[in-house]
Amino acid sequence: MALLTNAAKNRRYWLENFYKVNQRAVEGWSEWPEAWVIPANQANKSGLAYVLRILRMGDVEVYKADGPVGGDGRTFPAGSFVVPMQQPYASFAQTLLEVQHYPDLREFRGGPPKRPYDVTAHTLPLLMDVEAIAVDALQTPVETLMAGGVIATPSFDFQLPDIFTGDSAPKVGLYKSAQEPMEGGWTRWMFDQHALQYDTLKDQRARKGGLVEDYDVIVFQDQSKESIEKGYGKGIVPDSYAGGLGEEGVEALEAFVREGGRVVAIEESTEFVIQLLGLEVSNAVARLDPTDFYVPGSILELDLDEESQLNRGLDSSVQAWYWGSSRAFEVSEPNATVTARYGKGNPLRSGWLLGPDYLAGKPAVVEVAVGKGSVVLIGFQPNYRSQSVATWPMLFNAMMPAKVGRPATQKENKR
């Protein structure tokens, strides 16, 4: 009632300011480009559809060119998408499409970094493996582009790699404890959207053992070793939610790998797997002071081993999400293969990275043969809030145990 009263008494104030805000947006800003162009010939069709859908759901006007589009000395093919920057929701488009250059803010001079409210990067083209070009001077008149009208909001089709369908699909278990991290929910949502066949593996089932009979691969999300092993203490929650994996579950996981299963561990859970199996792998950035090394949610470049099955369908580099629980590895394990490394020099592509030398060239993904099975250690978050389309193939590829086989190509998986 208070809201309605305020709106009624101050209706002129609200209407005038709403008009002024949109007028200012339509006039544009000198530091903005004239338009953003998203070329039609994108390799990752899913990423393209996802970006366009987000823009349109935010009421951003997007136009599809009937013919070639000229701008800044370049020519983009017919069918390319153009986002003019003189429109009411241009600032929303600019925020999502531009690269973020977050300032080096400190609590005090020479002190620790000032923690941002959330993260420091949200460049959708990098996260979703899509090229978007800022054009300062369009040669094609905007009026010509607008003649066909704003595009409809595209649907986003989650296309599952063929190997994950049918009777031959790998049997996937997604570990879920009573202390499940938020990333577990995002991963489950992404799996569900792809209609991936998987089971939710809970502590009670893991403790019973015999996991290799029911699963080919088990996925652990970003969760600490203590949380996985111990969970909630008894008396804090009902007994059915207490205890974590416990000794029985830990032993069952080790047996699962040595008997031929694969474990995929992401971020913090890699420490659990490393200690479980006694791997000669460690966190290369574990003890660094935040005044020297700090990455509060940024997009980094990865250099990929193109011969690795874990990188099927990807180019020689890809952009990945890195934040507080992410890590790089030191590897002396003789049975390990490094399949991805953080970029050389400064791997930062968007956001804030303090101390790039601590990451440059360090292993980001490690595959280790253990007994008859294997583990994949992923140091970054491959499914950041279900936005990091660029690294989804790495997660899917990691879930392909050798006895099930690999897809002939993952190029189709880029859609």
GROMACS .gro file of N, CA and C in nm, residues 288-367:
model
  240
  288LEU      N    1   4.941  -1.824  -0.077
  288LEU     CA    2   4.979  -1.689  -0.118
  288LEU      C    3   4.898  -1.584  -0.043
  289ASP      N    4   4.963  -1.476  -0.006
  289ASP     CA    5   4.896  -1.366   0.063
  289ASP      C    6   4.810  -1.289  -0.038
  290PRO      N    7   4.688  -1.249   0.002
  290PRO     CA    8   4.601  -1.175  -0.092
  290PRO      C    9   4.658  -1.042  -0.138
  291THR      N   10   4.756  -0.989  -0.068
  291THR     CA   11   4.820  -0.867  -0.117
  291THR      C   12   4.908  -0.896  -0.239
  292ASP      N   13   4.941  -1.025  -0.258
  292ASP     CA   14   5.024  -1.065  -0.372
  292ASP      C   15   4.944  -1.132  -0.482
  293PHE      N   16   4.841  -1.209  -0.443
  293PHE     CA   17   4.763  -1.285  -0.541
  293PHE      C   18   4.615  -1.279  -0.504
  294TYR      N   19   4.533  -1.232  -0.598
  294TYR     CA   20   4.391  -1.214  -0.569
  294TYR      C   21   4.313  -1.216  -0.700
  295VAL      N   22   4.211  -1.301  -0.706
  295VAL     CA   23   4.127  -1.311  -0.827
  295VAL      C   24   3.981  -1.323  -0.781
  296PRO      N   25   3.912  -1.211  -0.763
  296PRO     CA   26   3.776  -1.215  -0.708
  296PRO      C   27   3.666  -1.231  -0.814
  297GLY      N   28   3.677  -1.336  -0.894
  297GLY     CA   29   3.576  -1.361  -0.996
  297GLY      C   30   3.611  -1.294  -1.127
  298SER      N   31   3.694  -1.361  -1.208
  298SER     CA   32   3.744  -1.303  -1.333
  298SER      C   33   3.748  -1.409  -1.442
  299ILE      N   34   3.765  -1.364  -1.565
  299ILE     CA   35   3.771  -1.453  -1.680
  299ILE      C   36   3.916  -1.459  -1.727
  300LEU      N   37   3.971  -1.582  -1.731
  300LEU     CA   38   4.110  -1.602  -1.767
  300LEU      C   39   4.121  -1.689  -1.892
  301GLU      N   40   4.233  -1.676  -1.959
  301GLU     CA   41   4.257  -1.756  -2.078
  301GLU      C   42   4.327  -1.886  -2.041
  302LEU      N   43   4.283  -1.994  -2.106
  302LEU     CA   44   4.347  -2.124  -2.092
  302LEU      C   45   4.412  -2.163  -2.224
  303ASP      N   46   4.531  -2.220  -2.217
  303ASP     CA   47   4.596  -2.281  -2.333
  303ASP      C   48   4.573  -2.431  -2.324
  304LEU      N   49   4.522  -2.490  -2.430
  304LEU     CA   50   4.480  -2.630  -2.427
  304LEU      C   51   4.575  -2.720  -2.505
  305ASP      N   52   4.588  -2.842  -2.454
  305ASP     CA   53   4.658  -2.948  -2.527
  305ASP      C   54   4.561  -3.003  -2.630
  306GLU      N   55   4.582  -2.970  -2.756
  306GLU     CA   56   4.487  -3.007  -2.860
  306GLU      C   57   4.483  -3.157  -2.886
  307GLU      N   58   4.583  -3.231  -2.838
  307GLU     CA   59   4.585  -3.376  -2.857
  307GLU      C   60   4.505  -3.448  -2.750
  308SER      N   61   4.469  -3.378  -2.643
  308SER     CA   62   4.399  -3.443  -2.532
  308SER      C   63   4.252  -3.466  -2.565
  309GLN      N   64   4.204  -3.582  -2.525
  309GLN     CA   65   4.062  -3.613  -2.542
  309GLN      C   66   3.974  -3.519  -2.460
  310LEU      N   67   4.029  -3.464  -2.353
  310LEU     CA   68   3.950  -3.374  -2.269
  310LEU      C   69   3.918  -3.243  -2.339
  311ASN      N   70   3.989  -3.214  -2.448
  311ASN     CA   71   3.970  -3.087  -2.518
  311ASN      C   72   3.910  -3.105  -2.657
  312ARG      N   73   3.848  -3.219  -2.681
  312ARG     CA   74   3.789  -3.243  -2.812
  312ARG      C   75   3.687  -3.136  -2.845
  313GLY      N   76   3.692  -3.086  -2.969
  313GLY     CA   77   3.595  -2.987  -3.013
  313GLY      C   78   3.629  -2.845  -2.978
  314LEU      N   79   3.741  -2.823  -2.909
  314LEU     CA   80   3.778  -2.688  -2.868
  314LEU      C   81   3.899  -2.640  -2.948
  315ASP      N   82   3.916  -2.511  -2.954
  315ASP     CA   83   4.032  -2.454  -3.020
  315ASP      C   84   4.154  -2.464  -2.928
  316SER      N   85   4.261  -2.401  -2.966
  316SER     CA   86   4.384  -2.410  -2.887
  316SER      C   87   4.378  -2.332  -2.757
  317SER      N   88   4.279  -2.243  -2.745
  317SER     CA   89   4.261  -2.167  -2.621
  317SER      C   90   4.113  -2.146  -2.597
  318VAL      N   91   4.078  -2.121  -2.471
  318VAL     CA   92   3.939  -2.097  -2.433
  318VAL      C   93   3.940  -2.009  -2.309
  319GLN      N   94   3.829  -1.941  -2.284
  319GLN     CA   95   3.820  -1.851  -2.167
  319GLN      C   96   3.747  -1.924  -2.054
  320ALA      N   97   3.801  -1.915  -1.933
  320ALA     CA   98   3.746  -1.989  -1.820
  320ALA      C   99   3.723  -1.898  -1.700
  321TRP      N  100   3.636  -1.943  -1.611
  321TRP     CA  101   3.600  -1.866  -1.492
  321TRP      C  102   3.689  -1.905  -1.375
  322TYR      N  103   3.745  -1.803  -1.308
  322TYR     CA  104   3.833  -1.825  -1.193
  322TYR      C  105   3.789  -1.733  -1.080
  323TRP      N  106   3.775  -1.792  -0.958
  323TRP     CA  107   3.741  -1.711  -0.841
  323TRP      C  108   3.804  -1.770  -0.717
  324GLY      N  109   3.753  -1.734  -0.599
  324GLY     CA  110   3.821  -1.764  -0.473
  324GLY      C  111   3.860  -1.908  -0.451
  325SER      N  112   3.776  -2.004  -0.488
  325SER     CA  113   3.806  -2.144  -0.462
  325SER      C  114   3.878  -2.212  -0.579
  326SER      N  115   3.902  -2.138  -0.686
  326SER     CA  116   3.975  -2.195  -0.800
  326SER      C  117   4.123  -2.209  -0.764
  327ARG      N  118   4.196  -2.277  -0.850
  327ARG     CA  119   4.337  -2.302  -0.819
  327ARG      C  120   4.416  -2.339  -0.944
  328ALA      N  121   4.547  -2.331  -0.931
  328ALA     CA  122   4.640  -2.388  -1.028
  328ALA      C  123   4.712  -2.501  -0.957
  329PHE      N  124   4.776  -2.588  -1.033
  329PHE     CA  125   4.837  -2.706  -0.974
  329PHE      C  126   4.989  -2.708  -0.995
  330GLU      N  127   5.056  -2.770  -0.898
  330GLU     CA  128   5.194  -2.815  -0.914
  330GLU      C  129   5.186  -2.966  -0.931
  331VAL      N  130   5.250  -3.018  -1.034
  331VAL     CA  131   5.234  -3.160  -1.067
  331VAL      C  132   5.369  -3.229  -1.076
  332SER      N  133   5.388  -3.331  -0.993
  332SER     CA  134   5.506  -3.417  -1.004
  332SER      C  135   5.464  -3.564  -1.014
  333GLU      N  136   5.334  -3.587  -1.023
  333GLU     CA  137   5.277  -3.722  -1.034
  333GLU      C  138   5.318  -3.785  -1.167
  334PRO      N  139   5.386  -3.902  -1.164
  334PRO     CA  140   5.433  -3.964  -1.289
  334PRO      C  141   5.320  -4.009  -1.381
  335ASN      N  142   5.203  -4.038  -1.327
  335ASN     CA  143   5.092  -4.086  -1.409
  335ASN      C  144   4.997  -3.974  -1.450
  336ALA      N  145   5.042  -3.849  -1.436
  336ALA     CA  146   4.956  -3.734  -1.464
  336ALA      C  147   4.985  -3.676  -1.602
  337THR      N  148   4.880  -3.622  -1.663
  337THR     CA  149   4.891  -3.549  -1.789
  337THR      C  150   4.824  -3.414  -1.772
  338VAL      N  151   4.895  -3.308  -1.799
  338VAL     CA  152   4.838  -3.173  -1.793
  338VAL      C  153   4.769  -3.147  -1.926
  339THR      N  154   4.639  -3.121  -1.923
  339THR     CA  155   4.563  -3.102  -2.048
  339THR      C  156   4.525  -2.956  -2.073
  340ALA      N  157   4.540  -2.870  -1.973
  340ALA     CA  158   4.513  -2.727  -1.991
  340ALA      C  159   4.597  -2.648  -1.893
  341ARG      N  160   4.646  -2.534  -1.938
  341ARG     CA  161   4.725  -2.444  -1.855
  341ARG      C  162   4.670  -2.303  -1.864
  342TYR      N  163   4.689  -2.227  -1.756
  342TYR     CA  164   4.654  -2.085  -1.763
  342TYR      C  165   4.750  -2.017  -1.860
  343GLY      N  166   4.698  -1.916  -1.931
  343GLY     CA  167   4.775  -1.852  -2.036
  343GLY      C  168   4.908  -1.796  -1.989
  344LYS      N  169   5.002  -1.790  -2.081
  344LYS     CA  170   5.133  -1.735  -2.050
  344LYS      C  171   5.125  -1.584  -2.035
  345GLY      N  172   5.223  -1.528  -1.967
  345GLY     CA  173   5.221  -1.383  -1.946
  345GLY      C  174   5.112  -1.346  -1.848
  346ASN      N  175   5.017  -1.267  -1.892
  346ASN     CA  176   4.902  -1.231  -1.809
  346ASN      C  177   4.778  -1.297  -1.867
  347PRO      N  178   4.723  -1.400  -1.801
  347PRO     CA  179   4.608  -1.472  -1.855
  347PRO      C  180   4.475  -1.399  -1.841
  348LEU      N  181   4.474  -1.281  -1.777
  348LEU     CA  182   4.349  -1.209  -1.754
  348LEU      C  183   4.287  -1.164  -1.886
  349ARG      N  184   4.158  -1.194  -1.904
  349ARG     CA  185   4.084  -1.145  -2.019
  349ARG      C  186   3.977  -1.044  -1.980
  350SER      N  187   3.924  -1.055  -1.858
  350SER     CA  188   3.825  -0.959  -1.810
  350SER      C  189   3.816  -0.970  -1.658
  351GLY      N  190   3.810  -0.853  -1.591
  351GLY     CA  191   3.798  -0.852  -1.445
  351GLY      C  192   3.923  -0.800  -1.377
  352TRP      N  193   3.966  -0.871  -1.273
  352TRP     CA  194   4.079  -0.827  -1.190
  352TRP      C  195   4.163  -0.947  -1.152
  353LEU      N  196   4.290  -0.941  -1.183
  353LEU     CA  197   4.386  -1.044  -1.144
  353LEU      C  198   4.509  -0.976  -1.087
  354LEU      N  199   4.528  -0.994  -0.958
  354LEU     CA  200   4.646  -0.941  -0.890
  354LEU      C  201   4.748  -1.054  -0.879
  355GLY      N  202   4.867  -1.034  -0.936
  355GLY     CA  203   4.971  -1.136  -0.932
  355GLY      C  204   4.959  -1.238  -1.042
  356PRO      N  205   4.952  -1.197  -1.168
  356PRO     CA  206   4.934  -1.292  -1.278
  356PRO      C  207   5.048  -1.393  -1.291
  357ASP      N  208   5.167  -1.357  -1.247
  357ASP     CA  209   5.281  -1.448  -1.260
  357ASP      C  210   5.262  -1.577  -1.182
  358TYR      N  211   5.180  -1.573  -1.078
  358TYR     CA  212   5.156  -1.693  -0.998
  358TYR      C  213   5.071  -1.796  -1.074
  359LEU      N  214   4.999  -1.752  -1.176
  359LEU     CA  215   4.914  -1.841  -1.254
  359LEU      C  216   4.972  -1.873  -1.392
  360ALA      N  217   5.045  -1.781  -1.448
  360ALA     CA  218   5.087  -1.791  -1.588
  360ALA      C  219   5.156  -1.925  -1.617
  361GLY      N  220   5.099  -1.998  -1.711
  361GLY     CA  221   5.157  -2.124  -1.753
  361GLY      C  222   5.136  -2.241  -1.659
  362LYS      N  223   5.069  -2.219  -1.546
  362LYS     CA  224   5.048  -2.326  -1.449
  362LYS      C  225   4.936  -2.420  -1.495
  363PRO      N  226   4.943  -2.548  -1.456
  363PRO     CA  227   4.839  -2.643  -1.492
  363PRO      C  228   4.702  -2.603  -1.436
  364ALA      N  229   4.600  -2.613  -1.520
  364ALA     CA  230   4.462  -2.583  -1.480
  364ALA      C  231   4.376  -2.708  -1.478
  365VAL      N  232   4.408  -2.805  -1.562
  365VAL     CA  233   4.337  -2.933  -1.567
  365VAL      C  234   4.440  -3.045  -1.574
  366VAL      N  235   4.422  -3.145  -1.487
  366VAL     CA  236   4.517  -3.256  -1.480
  366VAL      C  237   4.439  -3.387  -1.484
  367GLU      N  238   4.482  -3.478  -1.569
  367GLU     CA  239   4.423  -3.612  -1.577
  367GLU      C  240   4.525  -3.711  -1.522
   0.00000   0.00000   0.00000
